[in-house]
mmCIF file of C-alpha atoms and ligand atoms in Angstrom:
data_model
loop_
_atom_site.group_PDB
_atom_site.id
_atom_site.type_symbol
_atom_site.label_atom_id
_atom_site.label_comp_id
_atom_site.label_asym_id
_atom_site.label_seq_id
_atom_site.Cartn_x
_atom_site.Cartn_y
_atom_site.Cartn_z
ATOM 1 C CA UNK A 1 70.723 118.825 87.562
ATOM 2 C CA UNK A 2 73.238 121.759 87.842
ATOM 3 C CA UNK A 3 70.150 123.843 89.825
ATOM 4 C CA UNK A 4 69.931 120.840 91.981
ATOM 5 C CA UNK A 5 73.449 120.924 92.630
ATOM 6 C CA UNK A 6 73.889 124.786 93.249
ATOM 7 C CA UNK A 7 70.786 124.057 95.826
ATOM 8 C CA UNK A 8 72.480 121.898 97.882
ATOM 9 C CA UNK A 9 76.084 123.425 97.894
ATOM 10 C CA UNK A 10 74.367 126.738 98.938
ATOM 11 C CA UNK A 11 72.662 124.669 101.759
ATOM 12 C CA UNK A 12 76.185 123.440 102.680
ATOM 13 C CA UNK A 13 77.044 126.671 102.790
ATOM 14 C CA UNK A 14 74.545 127.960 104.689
ATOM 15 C CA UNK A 15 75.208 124.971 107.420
ATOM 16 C CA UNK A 16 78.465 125.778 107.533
ATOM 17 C CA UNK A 17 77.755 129.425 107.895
ATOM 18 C CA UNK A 18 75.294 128.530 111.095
ATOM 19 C CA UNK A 19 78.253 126.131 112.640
ATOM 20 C CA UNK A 20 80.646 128.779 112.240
ATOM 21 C CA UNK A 21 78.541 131.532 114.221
ATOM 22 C CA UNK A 22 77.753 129.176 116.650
ATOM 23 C CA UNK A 23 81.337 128.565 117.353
ATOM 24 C CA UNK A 24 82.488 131.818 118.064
ATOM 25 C CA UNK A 25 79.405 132.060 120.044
ATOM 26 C CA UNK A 26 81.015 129.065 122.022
ATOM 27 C CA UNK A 27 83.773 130.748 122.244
ATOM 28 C CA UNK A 28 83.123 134.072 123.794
ATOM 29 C CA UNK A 29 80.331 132.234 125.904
ATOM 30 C CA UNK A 30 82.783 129.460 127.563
ATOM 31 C CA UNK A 31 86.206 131.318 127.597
ATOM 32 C CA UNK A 32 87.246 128.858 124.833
ATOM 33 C CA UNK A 33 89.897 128.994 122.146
ATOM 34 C CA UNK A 34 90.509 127.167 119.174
ATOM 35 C CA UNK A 35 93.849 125.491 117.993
ATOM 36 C CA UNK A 36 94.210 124.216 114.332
ATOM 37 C CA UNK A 37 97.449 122.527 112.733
ATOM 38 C CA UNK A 38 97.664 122.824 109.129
ATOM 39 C CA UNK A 39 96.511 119.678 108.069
ATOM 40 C CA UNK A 40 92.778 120.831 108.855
ATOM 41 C CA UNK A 41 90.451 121.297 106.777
ATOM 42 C CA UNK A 42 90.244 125.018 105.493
ATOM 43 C CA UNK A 43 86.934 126.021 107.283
ATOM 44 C CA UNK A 44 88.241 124.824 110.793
ATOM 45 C CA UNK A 45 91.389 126.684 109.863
ATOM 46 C CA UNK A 46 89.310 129.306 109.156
ATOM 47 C CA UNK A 47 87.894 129.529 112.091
ATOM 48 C CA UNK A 48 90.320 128.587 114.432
ATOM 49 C CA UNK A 49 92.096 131.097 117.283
ATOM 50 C CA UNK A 50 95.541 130.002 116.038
ATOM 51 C CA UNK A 51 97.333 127.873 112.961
ATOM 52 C CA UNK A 52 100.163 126.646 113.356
ATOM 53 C CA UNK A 53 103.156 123.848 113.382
ATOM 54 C CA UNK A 54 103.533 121.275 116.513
ATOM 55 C CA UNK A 55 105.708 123.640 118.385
ATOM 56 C CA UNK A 56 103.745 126.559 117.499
ATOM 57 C CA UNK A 57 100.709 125.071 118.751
ATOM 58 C CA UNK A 58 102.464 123.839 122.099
ATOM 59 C CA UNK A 59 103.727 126.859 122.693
ATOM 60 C CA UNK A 60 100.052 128.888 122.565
ATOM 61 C CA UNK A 61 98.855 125.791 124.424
ATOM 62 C CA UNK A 62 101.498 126.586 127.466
ATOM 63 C CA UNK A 63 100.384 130.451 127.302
ATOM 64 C CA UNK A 64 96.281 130.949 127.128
ATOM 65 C CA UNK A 65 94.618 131.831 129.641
ATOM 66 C CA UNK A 66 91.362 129.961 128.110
ATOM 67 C CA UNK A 67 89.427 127.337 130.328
ATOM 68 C CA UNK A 68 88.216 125.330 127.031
ATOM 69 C CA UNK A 69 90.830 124.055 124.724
ATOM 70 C CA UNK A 70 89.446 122.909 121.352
ATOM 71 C CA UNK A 71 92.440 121.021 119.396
ATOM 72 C CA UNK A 72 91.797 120.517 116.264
ATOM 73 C CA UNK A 73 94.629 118.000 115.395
ATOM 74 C CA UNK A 74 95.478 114.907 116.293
ATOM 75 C CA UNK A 75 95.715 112.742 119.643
ATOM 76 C CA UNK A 76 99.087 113.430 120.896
ATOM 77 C CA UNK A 77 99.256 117.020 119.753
ATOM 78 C CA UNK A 78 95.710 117.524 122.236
ATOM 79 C CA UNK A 79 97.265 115.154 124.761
ATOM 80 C CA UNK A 80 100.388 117.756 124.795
ATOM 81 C CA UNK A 81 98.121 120.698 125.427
ATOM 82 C CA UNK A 82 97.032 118.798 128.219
ATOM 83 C CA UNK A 83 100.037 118.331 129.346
ATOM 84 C CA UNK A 84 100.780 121.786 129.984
ATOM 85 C CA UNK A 85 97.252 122.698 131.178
ATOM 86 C CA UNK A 86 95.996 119.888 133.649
ATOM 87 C CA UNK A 87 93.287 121.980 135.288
ATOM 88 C CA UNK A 88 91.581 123.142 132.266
ATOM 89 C CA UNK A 89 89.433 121.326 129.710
ATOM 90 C CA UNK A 90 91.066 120.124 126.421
ATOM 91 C CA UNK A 91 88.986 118.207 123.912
ATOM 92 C CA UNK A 92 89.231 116.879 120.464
ATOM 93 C CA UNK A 93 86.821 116.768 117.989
ATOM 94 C CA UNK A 94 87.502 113.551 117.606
ATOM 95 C CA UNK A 95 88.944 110.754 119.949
ATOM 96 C CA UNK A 96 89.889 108.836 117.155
ATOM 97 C CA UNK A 97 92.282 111.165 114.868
ATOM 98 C CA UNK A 98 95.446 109.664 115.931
ATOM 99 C CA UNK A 99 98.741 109.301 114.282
ATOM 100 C CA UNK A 100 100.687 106.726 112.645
ATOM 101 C CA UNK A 101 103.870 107.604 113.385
ATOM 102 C CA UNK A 102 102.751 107.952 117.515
ATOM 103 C CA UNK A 103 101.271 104.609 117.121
ATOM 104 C CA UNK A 104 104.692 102.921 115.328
ATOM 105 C CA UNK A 105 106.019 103.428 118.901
ATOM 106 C CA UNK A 106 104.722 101.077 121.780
ATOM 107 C CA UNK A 107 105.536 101.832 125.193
ATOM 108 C CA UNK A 108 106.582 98.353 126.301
ATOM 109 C CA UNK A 109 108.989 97.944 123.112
ATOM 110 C CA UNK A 110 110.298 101.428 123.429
ATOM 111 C CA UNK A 111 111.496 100.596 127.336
ATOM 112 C CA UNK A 112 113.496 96.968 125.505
ATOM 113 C CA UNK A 113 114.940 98.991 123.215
ATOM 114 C CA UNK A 114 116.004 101.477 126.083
ATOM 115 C CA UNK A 115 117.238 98.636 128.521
ATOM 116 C CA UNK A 116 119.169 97.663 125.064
ATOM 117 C CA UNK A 117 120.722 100.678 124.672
ATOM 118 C CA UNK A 118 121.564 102.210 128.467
ATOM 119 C CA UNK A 119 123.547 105.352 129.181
ATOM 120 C CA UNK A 120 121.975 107.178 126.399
ATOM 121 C CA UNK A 121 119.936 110.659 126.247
ATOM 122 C CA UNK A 122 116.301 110.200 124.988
ATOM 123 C CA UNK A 123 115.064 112.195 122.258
ATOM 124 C CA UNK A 124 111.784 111.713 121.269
ATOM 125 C CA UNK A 125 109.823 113.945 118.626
ATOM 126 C CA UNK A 126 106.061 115.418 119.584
ATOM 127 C CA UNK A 127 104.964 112.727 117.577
ATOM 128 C CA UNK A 128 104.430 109.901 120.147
ATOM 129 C CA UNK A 129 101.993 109.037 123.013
ATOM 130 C CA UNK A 130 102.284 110.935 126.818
ATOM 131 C CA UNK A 131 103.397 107.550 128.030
ATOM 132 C CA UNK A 132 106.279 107.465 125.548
ATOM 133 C CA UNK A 133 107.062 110.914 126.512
ATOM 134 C CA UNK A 134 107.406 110.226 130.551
ATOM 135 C CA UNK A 135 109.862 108.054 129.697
ATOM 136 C CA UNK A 136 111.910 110.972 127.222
ATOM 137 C CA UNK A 137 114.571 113.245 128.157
ATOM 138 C CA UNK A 138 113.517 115.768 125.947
ATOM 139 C CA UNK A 139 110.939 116.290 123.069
ATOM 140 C CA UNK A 140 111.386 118.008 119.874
ATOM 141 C CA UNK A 141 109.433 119.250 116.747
ATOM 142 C CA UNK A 142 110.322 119.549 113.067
ATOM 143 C CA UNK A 143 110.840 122.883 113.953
ATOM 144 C CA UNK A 144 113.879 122.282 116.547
ATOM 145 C CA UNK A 145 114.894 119.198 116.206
ATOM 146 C CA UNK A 146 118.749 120.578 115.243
ATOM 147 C CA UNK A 147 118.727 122.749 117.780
ATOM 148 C CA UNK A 148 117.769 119.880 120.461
ATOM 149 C CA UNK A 149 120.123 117.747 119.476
ATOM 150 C CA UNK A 150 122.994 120.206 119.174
ATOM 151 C CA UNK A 151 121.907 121.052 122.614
ATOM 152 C CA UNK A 152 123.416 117.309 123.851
ATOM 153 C CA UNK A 153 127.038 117.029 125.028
ATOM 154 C CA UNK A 154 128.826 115.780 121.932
ATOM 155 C CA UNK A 155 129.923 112.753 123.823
ATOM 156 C CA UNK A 156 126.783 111.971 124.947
ATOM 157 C CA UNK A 157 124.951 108.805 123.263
ATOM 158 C CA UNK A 158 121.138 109.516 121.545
ATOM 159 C CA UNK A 159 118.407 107.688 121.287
ATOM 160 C CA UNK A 160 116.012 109.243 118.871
ATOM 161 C CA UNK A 161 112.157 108.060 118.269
ATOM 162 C CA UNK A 162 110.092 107.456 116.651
ATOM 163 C CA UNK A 163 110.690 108.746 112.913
ATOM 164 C CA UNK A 164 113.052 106.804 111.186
ATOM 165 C CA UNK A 165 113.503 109.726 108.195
ATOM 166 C CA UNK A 166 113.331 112.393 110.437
ATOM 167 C CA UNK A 167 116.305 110.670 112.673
ATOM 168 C CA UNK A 168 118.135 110.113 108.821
ATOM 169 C CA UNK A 169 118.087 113.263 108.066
ATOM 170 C CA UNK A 170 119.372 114.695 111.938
ATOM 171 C CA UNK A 171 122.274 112.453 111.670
ATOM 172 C CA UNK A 172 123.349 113.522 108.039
ATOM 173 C CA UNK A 173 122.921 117.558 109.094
ATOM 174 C CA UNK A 174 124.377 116.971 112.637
ATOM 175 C CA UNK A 175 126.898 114.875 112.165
ATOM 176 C CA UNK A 176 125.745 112.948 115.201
ATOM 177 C CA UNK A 177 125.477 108.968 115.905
ATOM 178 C CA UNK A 178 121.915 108.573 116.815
ATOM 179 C CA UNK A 179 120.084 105.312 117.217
ATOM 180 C CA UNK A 180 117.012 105.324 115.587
ATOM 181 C CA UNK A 181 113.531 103.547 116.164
ATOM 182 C CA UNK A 182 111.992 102.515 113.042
ATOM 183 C CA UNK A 183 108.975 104.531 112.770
ATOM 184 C CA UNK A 184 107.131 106.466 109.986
ATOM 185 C CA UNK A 185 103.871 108.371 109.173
ATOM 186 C CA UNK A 186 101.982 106.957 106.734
ATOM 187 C CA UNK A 187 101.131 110.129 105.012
ATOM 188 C CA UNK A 188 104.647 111.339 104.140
ATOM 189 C CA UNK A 189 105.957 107.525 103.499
ATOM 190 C CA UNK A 190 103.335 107.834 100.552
ATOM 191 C CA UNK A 191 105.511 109.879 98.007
ATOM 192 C CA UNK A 192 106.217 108.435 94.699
ATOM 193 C CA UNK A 193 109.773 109.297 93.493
ATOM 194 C CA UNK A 194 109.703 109.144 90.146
ATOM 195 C CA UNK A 195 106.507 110.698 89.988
ATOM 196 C CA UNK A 196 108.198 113.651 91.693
ATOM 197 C CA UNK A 197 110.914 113.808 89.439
ATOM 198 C CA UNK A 198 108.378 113.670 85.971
ATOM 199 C CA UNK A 199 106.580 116.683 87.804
ATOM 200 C CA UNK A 200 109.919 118.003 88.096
ATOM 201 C CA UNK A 201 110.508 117.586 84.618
ATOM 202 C CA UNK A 202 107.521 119.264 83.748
ATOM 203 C CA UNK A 203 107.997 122.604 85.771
ATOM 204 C CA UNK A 204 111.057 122.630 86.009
ATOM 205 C CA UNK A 205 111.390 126.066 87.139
ATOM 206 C CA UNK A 206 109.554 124.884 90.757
ATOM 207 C CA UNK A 207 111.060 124.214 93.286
ATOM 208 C CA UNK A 208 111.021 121.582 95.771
ATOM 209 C CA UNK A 209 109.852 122.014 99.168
ATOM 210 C CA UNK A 210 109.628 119.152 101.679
ATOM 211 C CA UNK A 211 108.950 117.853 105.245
ATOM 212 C CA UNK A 212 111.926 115.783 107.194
ATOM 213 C CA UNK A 213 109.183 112.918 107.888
ATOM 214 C CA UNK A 214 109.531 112.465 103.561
ATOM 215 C CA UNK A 215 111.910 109.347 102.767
ATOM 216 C CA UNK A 216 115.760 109.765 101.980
ATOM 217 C CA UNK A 217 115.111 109.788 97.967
ATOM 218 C CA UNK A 218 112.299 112.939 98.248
ATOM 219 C CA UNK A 219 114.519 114.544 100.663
ATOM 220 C CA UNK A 220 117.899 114.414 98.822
ATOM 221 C CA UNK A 221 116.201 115.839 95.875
ATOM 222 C CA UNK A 222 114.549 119.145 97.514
ATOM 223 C CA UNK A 223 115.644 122.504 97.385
ATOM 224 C CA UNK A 224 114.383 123.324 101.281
ATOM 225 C CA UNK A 225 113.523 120.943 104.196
ATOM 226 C CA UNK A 226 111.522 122.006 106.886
ATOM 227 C CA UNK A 227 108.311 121.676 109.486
ATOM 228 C CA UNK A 228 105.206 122.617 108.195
ATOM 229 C CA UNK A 229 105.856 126.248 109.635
ATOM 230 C CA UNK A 230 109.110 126.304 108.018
ATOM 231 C CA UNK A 231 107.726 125.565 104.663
ATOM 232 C CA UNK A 232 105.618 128.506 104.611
ATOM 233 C CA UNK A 233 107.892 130.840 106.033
ATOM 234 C CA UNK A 234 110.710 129.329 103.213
ATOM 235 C CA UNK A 235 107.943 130.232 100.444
ATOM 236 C CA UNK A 236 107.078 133.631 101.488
ATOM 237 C CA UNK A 237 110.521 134.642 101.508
ATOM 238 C CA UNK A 238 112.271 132.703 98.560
ATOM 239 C CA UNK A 239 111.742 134.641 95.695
ATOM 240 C CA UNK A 240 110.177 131.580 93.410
ATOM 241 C CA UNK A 241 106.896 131.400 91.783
ATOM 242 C CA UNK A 242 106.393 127.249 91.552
ATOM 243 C CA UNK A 243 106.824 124.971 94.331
ATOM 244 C CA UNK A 244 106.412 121.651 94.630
ATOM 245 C CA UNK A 245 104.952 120.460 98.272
ATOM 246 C CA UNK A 246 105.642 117.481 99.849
ATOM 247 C CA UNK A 247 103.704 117.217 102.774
ATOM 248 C CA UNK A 248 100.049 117.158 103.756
ATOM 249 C CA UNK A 249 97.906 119.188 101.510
ATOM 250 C CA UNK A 250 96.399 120.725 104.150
ATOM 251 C CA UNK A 251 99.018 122.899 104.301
ATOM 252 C CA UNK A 252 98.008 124.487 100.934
ATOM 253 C CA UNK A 253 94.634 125.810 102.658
ATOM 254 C CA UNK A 254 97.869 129.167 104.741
ATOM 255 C CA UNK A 255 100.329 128.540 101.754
ATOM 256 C CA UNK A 256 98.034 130.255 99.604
ATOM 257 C CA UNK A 257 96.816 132.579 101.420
ATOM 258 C CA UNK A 258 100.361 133.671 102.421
ATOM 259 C CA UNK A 259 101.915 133.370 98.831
ATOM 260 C CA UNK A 260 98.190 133.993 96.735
ATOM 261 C CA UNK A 261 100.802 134.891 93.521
ATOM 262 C CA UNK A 262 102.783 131.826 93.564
ATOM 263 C CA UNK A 263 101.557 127.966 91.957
ATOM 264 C CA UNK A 264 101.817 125.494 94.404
ATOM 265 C CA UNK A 265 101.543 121.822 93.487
ATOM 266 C CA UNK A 266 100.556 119.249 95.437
ATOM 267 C CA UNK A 267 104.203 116.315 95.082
ATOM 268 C CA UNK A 268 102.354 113.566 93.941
ATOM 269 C CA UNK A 269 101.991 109.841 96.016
ATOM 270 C CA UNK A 270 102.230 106.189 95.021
ATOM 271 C CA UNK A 271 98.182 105.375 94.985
ATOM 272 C CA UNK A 272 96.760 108.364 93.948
ATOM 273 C CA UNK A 273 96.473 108.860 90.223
ATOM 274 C CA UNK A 274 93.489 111.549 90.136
ATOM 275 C CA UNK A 275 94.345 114.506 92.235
ATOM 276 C CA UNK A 276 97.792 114.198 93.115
ATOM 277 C CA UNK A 277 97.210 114.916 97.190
ATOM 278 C CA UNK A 278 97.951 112.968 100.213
ATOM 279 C CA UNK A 279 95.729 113.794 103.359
ATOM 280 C CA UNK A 280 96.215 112.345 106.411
ATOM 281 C CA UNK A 281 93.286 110.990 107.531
ATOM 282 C CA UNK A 282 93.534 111.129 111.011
ATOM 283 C CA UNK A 283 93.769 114.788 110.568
ATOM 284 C CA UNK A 284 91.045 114.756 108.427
ATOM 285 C CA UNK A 285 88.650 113.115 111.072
ATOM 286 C CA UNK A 286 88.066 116.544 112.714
ATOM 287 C CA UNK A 287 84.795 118.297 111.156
ATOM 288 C CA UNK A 288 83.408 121.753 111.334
ATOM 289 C CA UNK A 289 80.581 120.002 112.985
ATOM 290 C CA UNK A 290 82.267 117.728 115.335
ATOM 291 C CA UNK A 291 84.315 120.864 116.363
ATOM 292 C CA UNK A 292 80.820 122.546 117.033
ATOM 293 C CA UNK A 293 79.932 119.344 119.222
ATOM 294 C CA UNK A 294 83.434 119.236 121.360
ATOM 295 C CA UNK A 295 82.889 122.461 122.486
ATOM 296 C CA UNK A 296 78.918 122.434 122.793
ATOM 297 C CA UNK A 297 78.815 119.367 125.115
ATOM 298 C CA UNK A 298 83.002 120.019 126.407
ATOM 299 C CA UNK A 299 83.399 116.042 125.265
ATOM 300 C CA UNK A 300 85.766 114.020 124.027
ATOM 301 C CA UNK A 301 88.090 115.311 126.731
ATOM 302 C CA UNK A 302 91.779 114.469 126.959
ATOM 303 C CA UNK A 303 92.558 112.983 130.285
ATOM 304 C CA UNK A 304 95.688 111.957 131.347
ATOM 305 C CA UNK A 305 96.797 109.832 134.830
ATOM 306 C CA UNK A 306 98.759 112.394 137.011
ATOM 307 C CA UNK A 307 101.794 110.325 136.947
ATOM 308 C CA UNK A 308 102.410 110.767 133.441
ATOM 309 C CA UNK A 309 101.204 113.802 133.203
ATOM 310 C CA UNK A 310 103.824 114.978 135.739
ATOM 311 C CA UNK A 311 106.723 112.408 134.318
ATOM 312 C CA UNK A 312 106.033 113.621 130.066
ATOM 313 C CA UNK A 313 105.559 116.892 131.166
ATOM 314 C CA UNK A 314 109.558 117.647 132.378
ATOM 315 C CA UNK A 315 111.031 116.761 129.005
ATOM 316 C CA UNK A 316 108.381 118.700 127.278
ATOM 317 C CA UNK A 317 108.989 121.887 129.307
ATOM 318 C CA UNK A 318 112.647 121.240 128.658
ATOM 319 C CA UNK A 319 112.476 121.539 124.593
ATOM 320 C CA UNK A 320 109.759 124.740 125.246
ATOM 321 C CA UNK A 321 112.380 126.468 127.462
ATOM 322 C CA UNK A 322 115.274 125.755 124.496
ATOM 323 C CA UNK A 323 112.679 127.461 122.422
ATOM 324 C CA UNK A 324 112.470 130.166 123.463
ATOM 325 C CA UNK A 325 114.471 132.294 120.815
HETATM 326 P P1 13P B 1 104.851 119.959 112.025
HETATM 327 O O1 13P B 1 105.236 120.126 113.453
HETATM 328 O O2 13P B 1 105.958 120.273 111.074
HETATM 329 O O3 13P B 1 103.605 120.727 111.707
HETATM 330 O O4 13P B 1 104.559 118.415 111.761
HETATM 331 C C1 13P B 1 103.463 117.771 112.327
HETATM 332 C C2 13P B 1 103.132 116.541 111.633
HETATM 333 O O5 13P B 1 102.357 115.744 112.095
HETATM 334 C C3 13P B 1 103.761 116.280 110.362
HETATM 335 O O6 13P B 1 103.229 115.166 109.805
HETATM 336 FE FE1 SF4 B 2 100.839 111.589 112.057
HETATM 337 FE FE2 SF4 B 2 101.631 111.638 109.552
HETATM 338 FE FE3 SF4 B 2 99.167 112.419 110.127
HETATM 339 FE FE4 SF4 B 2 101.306 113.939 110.847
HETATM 340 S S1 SF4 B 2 100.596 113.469 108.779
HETATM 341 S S2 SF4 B 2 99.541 113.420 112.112
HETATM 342 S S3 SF4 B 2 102.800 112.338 111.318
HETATM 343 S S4 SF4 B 2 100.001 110.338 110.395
#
């Protein structure tokens, strides 16, 4: 039995092997490039052209000179590539890794709640559809959100959307009103507090490191807050050995190759008794292979109508110009 299984583990390997030479084959061949986020799997961050947070990843997406874009993320995080690149190709592996904090946010319900609310500045976070962000002000990221909102007249009324613990957590650091749309990813929603707190218990010499899209009771009890990028940064310069991570455990794939001396532990969620990780599983959708396939036959493609395109593309170009330092 354990021959059997080396057999076929090596012949994974090997696959994977062949997929990834034929990708950087693709590559060179087609003028292509290859974004990851985080939350991918290791061997398509691995292979990937860049890693990096939301804003990171919109920021390389507004400078390549590429003509194929493979994003391996999610929907609206390939949709904002497109965005900012409407004459060349940008495809995801697959169509159907979306996000359940973009899809907490309607278009039609989002425009109510803005008739309900006029005379104030939109704010929305990356996290939402291209239709959601034509009708924005501005977008931000984990990664600037602070510095956005900061950027807004004092007396000037915000509407923030869609994350209801990211917009929480704004309002207690900024000291601005804000209202909020009730949103939430599903992934980050999933943390167990208590669970965190017997972990705690047990190492208690780790620290806590979390994203703002964690609830109020994971957040209040962390010793840093921050975007995925920020997390890793915040490890390789805090001079612990133990941290906690509460986010997708994707992120562990960079975290430990940045910080190979330090334990990181997965924060543990409500369902998951065995292995202590939450995944997102729209992230997750996105295969070596199906990466292979995108760029092979240039398909799924992100297409967007040129109306939106032109309309979500202001605010976004708005938040990458604050961004710049
Ligand atoms: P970051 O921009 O911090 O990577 O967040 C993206 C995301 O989807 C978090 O769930
Ligand atoms: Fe969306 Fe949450 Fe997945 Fe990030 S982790 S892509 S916010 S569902």
């Amino acid at each position: 039995m354990k021959g059997e299984g080396n057999a076929s583990e090596d012949n994974s390997g090997k696959q994977q092997e062949i997929l990834i030479n034929k990708i950087h084959r693709l590559k060179k061949r087609k003028n292509a490039i290859v974004l990851a986020h985080y939350y991918q799997v290791p061997e398509i961050q691995e292979v990937a052209d860049y890693v990096g947070d939301s804003l990171g990843l919109a920021q390389q997406a507004a400078q390549t000179h590429a003509d194929l874009i493979a994003f391996a993320g999610v929907h609206f995080m390939a949709e904002t590539a497109k965005l900012l690149n409407p004459q060349k190709k940008v495809v995801l592996p697959d169509l159907q890794a979306g996000c359940s904090l973009a899809d907490s946010l309607p278009p039609d319900q989002f425009e109510q709640f803005i008739n309900q609310h006029p005379g104030h500045t939109i704010i929305t976070y990356i996290n939402c559809s291209a239709d959601i962000k034509a009708m924005s002000d501005i977008i931000c990221t984990s990664s600037n959100a602070e510095q956005i909102i900061r950027s807004i007249p004092a007396n000037q009324p915000i509407i923030f959307a869609p994350d209801i613990n990211l917009g929480r957590y704004l309002i207690k650091k900024t000291g601005r009103h804000m209202q909020l749309w009730n949103g939430a990813c599903v992934v980050h929603q999933s943390f167990a507090i208590e669970k965190l707190l017997a972990l705690h218990r047990q190492h208690p010499d780790a620290k806590i490191i979390a994203h703002p899209e964690a609830e109020e009771h994971i957040l209040k009890v962390a010793h840093y807050i921050g975007s995925t990028a920020g997390m890793i940064k915040y490890v390789s310069q805090d001079r612990s050995s133990k941290y906690i991570v509460a986010t997708e455990a994707g992120i562990l794939h960079q975290m430990t190759k940045t910080v190979p001396d330090k334990i990181l532990i997965p924060a543990p969620s409500h369902e998951d008794n065995t292995c202590a990780c939450s995944e997102c599983g729209f992230m997750k959708m996105n295969t070596l292979e199906k990466l292979y396939l995108s760029m092979d036959t240039e398909g799924p493609e992100i297409t967007l109508r040129e109306e939106t395109r032109t309309k979500a593309l202001a605010p976004l170009l708005r938040m990458l110009e604050l961004s710049k330092n």
